[in-house]
Short mmCIF file of C-alpha atoms and ligand atoms in Angstrom, two decimals:
data_model
loop_
_atom_site.label_atom_id
_atom_site.label_comp_id
_atom_site.label_asym_id
_atom_site.label_seq_id
_atom_site.Cartn_x
_atom_site.Cartn_y
_atom_site.Cartn_z
CA UNK A 248 -5.41 17.65 -69.88
CA UNK A 249 -4.85 14.49 -67.92
CA UNK A 250 -7.84 12.85 -69.54
CA UNK A 251 -5.74 12.38 -72.68
CA UNK A 252 -3.60 9.81 -70.87
CA UNK A 253 -6.45 7.27 -70.62
CA UNK A 254 -6.14 4.44 -73.11
CA UNK A 255 -9.31 2.46 -72.35
CA UNK A 256 -11.88 1.14 -69.88
CA UNK A 257 -11.46 -2.60 -69.26
CA UNK A 258 -14.13 -4.96 -67.87
CA UNK A 259 -12.84 -6.76 -64.73
CA UNK A 260 -14.95 -9.83 -65.59
CA UNK A 261 -14.52 -10.49 -69.33
CA UNK A 262 -11.60 -8.20 -70.22
CA UNK A 263 -13.49 -6.35 -72.99
CA UNK A 264 -12.16 -2.82 -73.54
CA UNK A 265 -14.10 0.35 -74.31
CA UNK A 266 -13.15 3.91 -75.20
CA UNK A 267 -13.12 6.27 -72.17
CA UNK A 268 -16.68 7.58 -72.31
CA UNK A 269 -19.35 8.00 -69.64
CA UNK A 270 -20.50 4.37 -69.56
CA UNK A 271 -20.32 2.78 -66.10
CA UNK A 272 -20.37 -0.98 -66.72
CA UNK A 273 -19.56 -3.56 -69.40
CA UNK A 274 -22.20 -3.92 -72.13
CA UNK A 275 -21.75 -7.73 -72.17
CA UNK A 276 -21.58 -8.36 -68.41
CA UNK A 277 -24.08 -5.82 -67.08
CA UNK A 278 -23.76 -4.55 -63.50
CA UNK A 279 -21.22 -7.25 -62.60
CA UNK A 280 -18.93 -5.93 -65.34
CA UNK A 281 -17.16 -3.19 -63.36
CA UNK A 282 -14.76 -1.22 -65.54
CA UNK A 283 -11.17 -0.33 -64.74
CA UNK A 284 -9.49 2.77 -66.20
CA UNK A 285 -6.27 2.03 -68.09
CA UNK A 286 -3.63 4.58 -69.00
CA UNK A 287 -0.93 5.00 -71.60
CA UNK A 288 1.92 4.65 -69.09
CA UNK A 289 4.66 5.50 -71.60
CA UNK A 290 2.97 8.83 -72.11
CA UNK A 291 2.40 9.28 -68.36
CA UNK A 292 6.10 8.57 -67.64
CA UNK A 293 7.18 11.48 -69.83
CA UNK A 294 5.81 14.09 -67.44
CA UNK A 295 5.12 12.27 -64.15
CA UNK A 296 8.69 12.20 -62.85
CA UNK A 297 10.15 12.73 -59.35
CA UNK A 298 11.57 16.07 -60.53
CA UNK A 299 8.19 17.25 -61.83
CA UNK A 300 6.36 16.03 -58.73
CA UNK A 301 8.74 17.93 -56.47
CA UNK A 302 7.50 21.18 -58.03
CA UNK A 303 3.78 20.47 -57.65
CA UNK A 304 1.48 21.48 -54.76
CA UNK A 305 0.92 19.01 -51.93
CA UNK A 306 -2.58 17.79 -52.75
CA UNK A 307 -3.85 14.77 -54.62
CA UNK A 308 -4.25 16.54 -57.96
CA UNK A 309 -0.43 16.50 -58.14
CA UNK A 310 -0.69 13.13 -59.94
CA UNK A 311 -2.78 14.68 -62.71
CA UNK A 312 -1.55 12.33 -65.44
CA UNK A 313 -3.17 9.45 -63.51
CA UNK A 314 -6.43 11.16 -62.54
CA UNK A 315 -9.25 11.04 -65.11
CA UNK A 316 -10.57 14.59 -64.80
CA UNK A 317 -10.44 17.53 -67.18
CA UNK A 318 -7.83 19.80 -65.61
CA UNK A 319 -8.90 22.74 -67.80
CA UNK A 320 -12.00 22.97 -65.58
CA UNK A 321 -11.96 24.83 -62.27
CA UNK A 322 -10.82 22.53 -59.43
CA UNK A 323 -12.42 22.69 -55.97
CA UNK A 324 -10.02 24.73 -53.82
CA UNK A 325 -10.04 22.33 -50.84
CA UNK A 326 -6.84 20.66 -49.64
CA UNK A 327 -7.29 16.97 -50.48
CA UNK A 328 -4.82 14.19 -49.90
CA UNK A 329 -1.10 14.26 -49.29
CA UNK A 330 -2.01 13.24 -45.77
CA UNK A 331 0.81 12.63 -43.29
CA UNK A 332 2.43 9.31 -42.45
CA UNK A 333 3.66 8.83 -38.89
CA UNK A 334 6.06 6.26 -37.46
CA UNK A 335 4.02 5.06 -34.46
CA UNK A 336 6.59 3.25 -32.32
CA UNK A 337 4.51 2.88 -29.14
CA UNK A 338 1.54 1.57 -31.12
CA UNK A 339 3.93 -0.82 -32.89
CA UNK A 340 5.01 -2.18 -29.53
CA UNK A 341 1.39 -2.76 -28.51
CA UNK A 342 0.60 -4.52 -31.79
CA UNK A 343 3.80 -6.57 -31.66
CA UNK A 344 5.01 -5.01 -34.92
CA UNK A 345 8.62 -4.38 -35.89
CA UNK A 346 7.66 -1.00 -37.33
CA UNK A 347 4.16 0.43 -37.72
CA UNK A 348 3.25 3.51 -39.74
CA UNK A 349 -0.06 5.35 -39.72
CA UNK A 350 -1.35 7.25 -42.74
CA UNK A 351 -3.93 9.62 -41.33
CA UNK A 352 -6.60 10.09 -43.98
CA UNK A 353 -8.99 11.48 -41.39
CA UNK A 354 -7.26 14.78 -42.13
CA UNK A 355 -9.06 15.28 -45.42
CA UNK A 356 -11.61 18.16 -45.81
CA UNK A 357 -14.67 16.19 -44.64
CA UNK A 358 -12.48 14.04 -42.34
CA UNK A 359 -12.38 10.86 -44.40
CA UNK A 360 -10.58 9.03 -47.19
CA UNK A 361 -13.73 9.35 -49.33
CA UNK A 362 -12.81 12.93 -50.25
CA UNK A 363 -10.35 11.50 -52.73
CA UNK A 364 -13.24 9.97 -54.71
CA UNK A 365 -15.81 12.72 -54.15
CA UNK A 366 -13.47 15.36 -55.53
CA UNK A 367 -13.19 13.34 -58.75
CA UNK A 368 -16.97 12.77 -58.67
CA UNK A 369 -17.87 16.45 -58.69
CA UNK A 370 -15.34 17.10 -61.47
CA UNK A 371 -16.94 14.39 -63.62
CA UNK A 372 -20.41 15.78 -62.88
CA UNK A 373 -19.28 19.22 -64.07
CA UNK A 374 -17.62 17.71 -67.13
CA UNK A 375 -20.86 15.92 -68.08
CA UNK A 376 -22.92 19.07 -67.38
CA UNK A 377 -24.98 17.32 -64.68
CA UNK A 378 -27.18 19.69 -62.68
CA UNK A 379 -27.25 17.48 -59.56
CA UNK A 380 -24.99 14.83 -58.05
CA UNK A 381 -26.28 11.96 -55.89
CA UNK A 382 -25.01 9.01 -53.91
CA UNK A 383 -26.00 6.30 -51.46
CA UNK A 384 -23.64 5.83 -48.58
CA UNK A 385 -23.15 4.38 -45.14
CA UNK A 386 -21.98 7.83 -44.18
CA UNK A 387 -18.50 8.99 -45.13
CA UNK A 388 -18.95 8.99 -48.89
CA UNK A 389 -22.11 10.99 -48.38
CA UNK A 390 -20.65 13.66 -46.11
CA UNK A 391 -17.70 13.86 -48.42
CA UNK A 392 -19.88 14.31 -51.49
CA UNK A 393 -21.98 16.96 -49.74
CA UNK A 394 -18.74 18.77 -48.85
CA UNK A 395 -17.36 18.73 -52.39
CA UNK A 396 -20.73 19.59 -53.96
CA UNK A 397 -20.71 22.65 -51.68
CA UNK A 398 -17.15 23.42 -52.78
CA UNK A 399 -18.15 23.64 -56.45
CA UNK A 400 -21.71 24.94 -55.94
CA UNK A 401 -23.54 21.84 -57.20
CA UNK A 402 -26.81 20.59 -55.59
CA UNK A 403 -26.49 17.14 -53.98
CA UNK A 404 -29.03 14.46 -53.02
CA UNK A 405 -27.87 11.84 -50.54
CA UNK A 406 -29.51 8.50 -49.70
CA UNK A 407 -28.47 7.14 -46.31
CA UNK A 408 -29.50 4.03 -44.38
CA UNK A 409 -31.74 4.76 -41.43
CA UNK A 410 -29.05 3.85 -38.87
CA UNK A 411 -26.25 6.12 -40.15
CA UNK A 412 -24.57 7.86 -37.15
CA UNK A 413 -25.87 11.32 -36.32
CA UNK A 414 -22.60 13.25 -36.75
CA UNK A 415 -22.43 12.01 -40.32
CA UNK A 416 -26.02 13.13 -41.03
CA UNK A 417 -25.19 16.49 -39.42
CA UNK A 418 -22.33 16.91 -41.86
CA UNK A 419 -24.65 16.34 -44.82
CA UNK A 420 -27.18 18.85 -43.63
CA UNK A 421 -24.54 21.45 -42.79
CA UNK A 422 -23.15 21.28 -46.33
CA UNK A 423 -26.68 21.83 -47.73
CA UNK A 424 -27.43 18.40 -49.21
CA UNK A 425 -30.97 17.09 -49.65
CA UNK A 426 -30.87 14.07 -47.32
CA UNK A 427 -33.12 11.03 -47.86
CA UNK A 428 -33.10 8.56 -44.96
CA UNK A 429 -34.05 5.15 -46.36
CA UNK A 430 -35.64 2.62 -44.02
CA UNK A 431 -33.65 -0.63 -43.84
CA UNK A 432 -29.99 -1.17 -44.67
CA UNK A 433 -27.45 0.26 -47.11
CA UNK A 434 -28.53 -1.93 -49.99
CA UNK A 435 -32.01 -0.43 -50.09
CA UNK A 436 -30.54 3.07 -50.12
CA UNK A 437 -28.15 2.04 -52.89
CA UNK A 438 -30.88 0.64 -55.16
CA UNK A 439 -33.14 3.64 -54.66
CA UNK A 440 -30.29 6.00 -55.52
CA UNK A 441 -29.55 4.07 -58.73
CA UNK A 442 -33.21 4.30 -59.78
CA UNK A 443 -33.43 8.00 -58.94
CA UNK A 444 -30.28 8.84 -60.92
CA UNK A 445 -31.72 7.10 -63.94
CA UNK A 446 -35.11 8.78 -63.58
CA UNK A 447 -33.83 12.34 -63.00
CA UNK A 448 -30.56 12.31 -64.92
CA UNK A 449 -28.42 13.00 -61.83
CA UNK A 450 -24.72 12.18 -61.78
CA UNK A 451 -24.20 9.04 -59.70
CA UNK A 452 -21.24 9.20 -57.33
CA UNK A 453 -21.60 5.55 -56.23
CA UNK A 454 -18.04 4.29 -56.49
CA UNK A 455 -18.90 0.71 -57.13
CA UNK A 456 -20.27 1.24 -60.59
CA UNK A 457 -18.35 4.37 -61.50
CA UNK A 458 -14.94 3.53 -62.98
CA UNK A 459 -13.58 7.05 -62.55
CA UNK A 460 -14.21 7.51 -58.84
CA UNK A 461 -11.98 4.65 -57.73
CA UNK A 462 -9.25 6.53 -59.56
CA UNK A 463 -9.59 9.22 -56.90
CA UNK A 464 -9.17 6.60 -54.17
CA UNK A 465 -6.06 5.48 -55.97
CA UNK A 466 -4.26 8.69 -55.02
CA UNK A 467 -3.79 7.30 -51.48
CA UNK A 468 -1.70 4.53 -53.02
CA UNK A 469 0.19 6.99 -55.24
CA UNK A 470 1.02 8.98 -52.11
CA UNK A 471 2.10 5.92 -50.12
CA UNK A 472 4.57 5.16 -52.90
CA UNK A 473 5.84 8.71 -53.21
CA UNK A 474 6.06 9.29 -49.45
CA UNK A 475 7.74 5.98 -48.63
CA UNK A 476 9.90 5.75 -51.78
CA UNK A 477 12.57 3.16 -50.84
CA UNK A 478 11.03 2.61 -47.39
CA UNK A 479 7.85 0.90 -48.66
CA UNK A 480 6.58 -1.33 -45.81
CA UNK A 481 6.11 -5.07 -46.24
CA UNK A 482 2.37 -4.76 -45.64
CA UNK A 483 -0.29 -2.07 -46.13
CA UNK A 484 -3.45 -2.60 -44.08
CA UNK A 485 -6.81 -1.14 -45.13
CA UNK A 486 -10.27 -1.93 -43.78
CA UNK A 487 -12.65 -3.44 -46.33
CA UNK A 488 -16.35 -2.78 -46.84
CA UNK A 489 -17.36 -2.45 -50.48
CA UNK A 490 -13.86 -3.36 -51.66
CA UNK A 491 -13.07 -0.37 -53.83
CA UNK A 492 -10.95 1.46 -51.24
CA UNK A 493 -8.32 -1.25 -50.94
CA UNK A 494 -8.53 -1.90 -54.69
CA UNK A 495 -7.84 1.80 -55.30
CA UNK A 496 -4.92 1.95 -52.87
CA UNK A 497 -3.37 -1.14 -54.46
CA UNK A 498 -3.81 0.22 -57.98
CA UNK A 499 -2.04 3.45 -57.01
CA UNK A 500 0.93 1.65 -55.50
CA UNK A 501 1.15 -0.69 -58.50
CA UNK A 502 1.13 2.22 -60.94
CA UNK A 503 3.96 3.98 -59.08
CA UNK A 504 5.89 0.71 -59.11
CA UNK A 505 5.31 0.45 -62.85
CA UNK A 506 6.56 4.03 -63.27
CA UNK A 507 9.70 3.29 -61.23
CA UNK A 508 8.93 5.44 -58.17
CA UNK A 509 9.19 2.40 -55.86
CA UNK A 510 11.25 -0.76 -56.23
CA UNK A 511 9.13 -2.89 -53.91
CA UNK A 512 5.44 -3.76 -53.74
CA UNK A 513 3.80 -4.29 -50.34
CA UNK A 514 1.36 -7.10 -49.58
CA UNK A 515 -2.17 -5.82 -49.04
CA UNK A 516 -3.92 -6.76 -45.80
CA UNK A 517 -7.69 -6.35 -46.04
CA UNK A 518 -9.52 -6.16 -42.72
CA UNK A 519 -13.22 -6.88 -42.41
CA UNK A 520 -15.44 -7.00 -39.34
CA UNK A 521 -16.38 -10.50 -38.14
CA UNK A 522 -20.04 -9.51 -38.36
CA UNK A 523 -19.71 -8.58 -42.04
CA UNK A 524 -17.02 -10.45 -43.96
CA UNK A 525 -18.44 -11.55 -47.32
CA UNK A 526 -15.24 -10.61 -49.19
CA UNK A 527 -13.03 -12.60 -46.79
CA UNK A 528 -15.35 -15.60 -47.21
CA UNK A 529 -15.34 -15.32 -51.01
CA UNK A 530 -11.54 -15.00 -51.08
CA UNK A 531 -11.00 -18.05 -48.88
CA UNK A 532 -13.62 -20.24 -50.55
CA UNK A 533 -12.66 -19.26 -54.10
CA UNK A 534 -16.38 -19.05 -54.83
CA UNK A 535 -18.64 -16.20 -55.97
CA UNK A 536 -19.50 -13.72 -53.25
CA UNK A 537 -22.49 -14.53 -51.04
CA UNK A 538 -24.20 -11.38 -49.68
CA UNK A 539 -24.77 -11.19 -45.91
CA UNK A 540 -26.76 -9.12 -43.43
CA UNK A 541 -23.86 -7.34 -41.77
CA UNK A 542 -23.73 -6.46 -38.08
CA UNK A 543 -20.79 -4.39 -36.78
CA UNK A 544 -20.03 -1.20 -34.87
CA UNK A 545 -17.71 -0.21 -37.72
CA UNK A 546 -20.52 1.26 -39.81
CA UNK A 547 -18.34 2.43 -42.72
CA UNK A 548 -17.36 -1.16 -43.53
CA UNK A 549 -20.76 -2.68 -42.81
CA UNK A 550 -21.42 -3.56 -46.43
CA UNK A 551 -23.21 -6.90 -46.83
CA UNK A 552 -23.46 -6.69 -50.61
CA UNK A 553 -20.10 -5.31 -51.75
CA UNK A 554 -20.18 -4.29 -55.43
CA UNK A 555 -16.44 -4.16 -55.87
CA UNK A 556 -15.44 -7.48 -54.37
CA UNK A 557 -13.76 -8.66 -57.56
CA UNK A 558 -11.38 -5.70 -57.64
CA UNK A 559 -10.58 -6.23 -53.95
CA UNK A 560 -9.90 -9.93 -54.40
CA UNK A 561 -7.67 -9.14 -57.37
CA UNK A 562 -5.70 -6.81 -55.09
CA UNK A 563 -5.16 -9.60 -52.52
CA UNK A 564 -4.16 -12.08 -55.22
CA UNK A 565 -1.85 -9.75 -57.13
CA UNK A 566 -0.10 -8.49 -53.99
CA UNK A 567 0.14 -11.97 -52.38
CA UNK A 568 -1.92 -10.40 -49.65
CA UNK A 569 -4.67 -11.64 -47.39
CA UNK A 570 -8.04 -10.58 -46.03
CA UNK A 571 -8.96 -11.31 -42.43
CA UNK A 572 -11.80 -10.48 -40.05
CA UNK A 573 -11.59 -8.98 -36.57
CA UNK A 574 -14.20 -8.69 -33.84
CA UNK A 575 -15.87 -5.43 -32.84
CA UNK A 576 -14.10 -5.71 -29.48
CA UNK A 577 -10.73 -5.81 -31.27
CA UNK A 578 -11.75 -2.84 -33.42
CA UNK A 579 -12.81 -0.78 -30.41
CA UNK A 580 -9.61 -1.62 -28.55
CA UNK A 581 -7.53 -0.65 -31.59
CA UNK A 582 -9.42 2.65 -31.82
CA UNK A 583 -8.56 3.39 -28.20
CA UNK A 584 -4.91 2.32 -28.47
CA UNK A 585 -4.30 4.13 -31.76
CA UNK A 586 -5.48 7.37 -30.17
CA UNK A 587 -3.46 6.88 -26.97
CA UNK A 588 -0.29 5.47 -28.47
CA UNK A 589 -0.03 7.38 -31.76
CA UNK A 590 -2.33 10.37 -31.14
CA UNK A 591 -4.35 9.62 -34.28
CA UNK A 592 -8.08 9.48 -33.57
CA UNK A 593 -9.69 7.11 -36.04
CA UNK A 594 -13.30 6.02 -36.30
CA UNK A 595 -13.96 2.29 -35.75
CA UNK A 596 -13.71 1.46 -39.47
CA UNK A 597 -10.42 3.32 -39.72
CA UNK A 598 -8.94 1.70 -36.63
CA UNK A 599 -9.98 -1.73 -37.94
CA UNK A 600 -6.82 -1.59 -40.07
CA UNK A 601 -4.74 -1.45 -36.86
CA UNK A 602 -6.80 -4.22 -35.23
CA UNK A 603 -6.09 -6.35 -38.32
CA UNK A 604 -2.35 -5.79 -37.99
CA UNK A 605 -2.35 -6.90 -34.34
CA UNK A 606 -4.36 -10.00 -35.21
CA UNK A 607 -2.21 -10.83 -38.25
CA UNK A 608 0.98 -10.60 -36.17
CA UNK A 609 -0.55 -12.76 -33.43
CA UNK A 610 -1.47 -15.48 -35.93
CA UNK A 611 1.91 -15.32 -37.68
CA UNK A 612 0.53 -14.02 -40.99
CA UNK A 613 2.66 -10.89 -40.57
CA UNK A 614 6.13 -11.74 -39.29
CA UNK A 615 7.52 -9.90 -36.28
CA UNK A 616 10.39 -8.66 -38.44
CA UNK A 617 8.12 -7.10 -41.06
CA UNK A 618 7.10 -3.45 -41.40
CA UNK A 619 3.47 -2.37 -41.77
CA UNK A 620 1.39 0.70 -42.56
CA UNK A 621 -2.23 1.17 -41.53
CA UNK A 622 -4.44 3.60 -43.44
CA UNK A 623 -6.82 5.36 -41.02
CA UNK A 624 -9.69 6.09 -43.37
CA UNK A 625 -11.88 8.29 -41.17
CA UNK A 626 -11.62 10.60 -38.16
CA UNK A 627 -12.93 9.45 -34.78
CA UNK A 628 -15.20 12.47 -34.38
CA UNK A 629 -17.37 10.82 -37.04
CA UNK A 630 -18.60 8.38 -34.40
CA UNK A 631 -18.40 10.04 -30.99
CA UNK A 632 -20.58 7.39 -29.36
CA UNK A 633 -18.07 4.68 -30.19
CA UNK A 634 -15.25 6.84 -28.85
CA UNK A 635 -16.99 7.48 -25.55
CA UNK A 636 -17.72 3.77 -25.13
CA UNK A 637 -14.04 2.89 -25.22
CA UNK A 638 -12.57 5.93 -23.55
CA UNK A 639 -14.04 5.90 -20.03
CA UNK A 640 -15.74 8.74 -18.18
CA UNK A 641 -14.57 12.10 -16.82
CA UNK A 642 -14.08 12.75 -13.09
CA UNK A 643 -16.82 15.00 -11.70
CA UNK A 644 -15.99 16.97 -8.51
CA UNK A 645 -16.78 20.19 -6.63
CA UNK A 646 -14.64 23.24 -7.50
CA UNK A 647 -12.33 22.48 -4.60
CA UNK A 648 -8.60 21.72 -4.55
CA UNK A 649 -8.88 19.23 -1.69
CA UNK A 650 -11.58 17.32 -3.58
CA UNK A 651 -9.33 17.31 -6.66
CA UNK A 652 -6.36 16.10 -4.64
CA UNK A 653 -8.39 13.25 -3.18
CA UNK A 654 -9.67 12.07 -6.55
CA UNK A 655 -6.27 12.30 -8.24
CA UNK A 656 -4.59 10.33 -5.43
CA UNK A 657 -7.34 7.72 -5.58
CA UNK A 658 -6.51 7.16 -9.26
CA UNK A 659 -2.75 7.36 -8.86
CA UNK A 660 -2.49 10.46 -11.10
CA UNK A 661 -0.42 12.30 -8.46
ZN1 ZN B 28 -17.47 -7.69 -69.41
#
């Protein structure tokens, strides 16, 4: 059982440690006291070796020593993680990068990175004998949770902000979740979900306050290390909303470094939207985070009150990284170019990582000789409206070859 490898839960604010139980935050620090799961790495190193890994199935449970779930329980059968990495040379040329890799996490079961956390979430709910699992989400975490709740046969209740895109709501309903649309923004949905979980005894999948779920997100970093081995890029770019995704990816890479799987650590590039960049502002000012009313087309990173900003900022500091903001226009252009030049269709929040790389190269933050990897965190079909906006319109004609010929010539296609 992998759970035996955990040594403690450590508060990211005061450093206090606790035994690995079902508490979510530090007793001394309250909700600000997010906990981080720590492992006995000497024990982990005994069985998590390249030789052992080579014999395990290609899904994210392959790193079981570093995932805090009870592996004696029945795992959901869905293929999670071990998503492909592509060398995108034409996209690299567009971005001005020496070498640019894409890790396509839109290929997970519900088409987003969040499946890594939701799969851990449902396993913890089963372990704690919860009868229902709930979450508040801007979209992807919700559809992912609904998907994994369906996979293990657990009822789910999902709180979404009123403006969540329709395809994401459709996913929730298809998987059989009870969907509560909360008027206002994400923060209202988040608070209501917290209250409801307390009142009804539901398992709360909200990553921000759940130390175990970010461990699922970590598997993306474990994979980056295993897949790149001695080719680890100089930079890894991830879009930033709440902060726990990039914190998870960084933790995974750091753990694999600690275990000797990689010799080099990348610098983490966090990318926020200009209309919602509280973490970038906090990082650059060195002050406490100031919540904002976010406005951006990249709905999955539109998080004005990020709960995990401390973990994210630690990731930038530890990796000698940086967090920048890009405009919606840059995000939409990156979405379009990533699809056309690397054939990976990312949603705006996913493509923001590519927009960030282009901007960082243009400003000299990333050198033209450096290698980079962008994590595409969600599939473009999640936000079809955004795709259509950037992609142009089809050519409508009569069913007539001469009409076709005329239109094609007009556009220089033939
Ligand atoms: Zn504390």
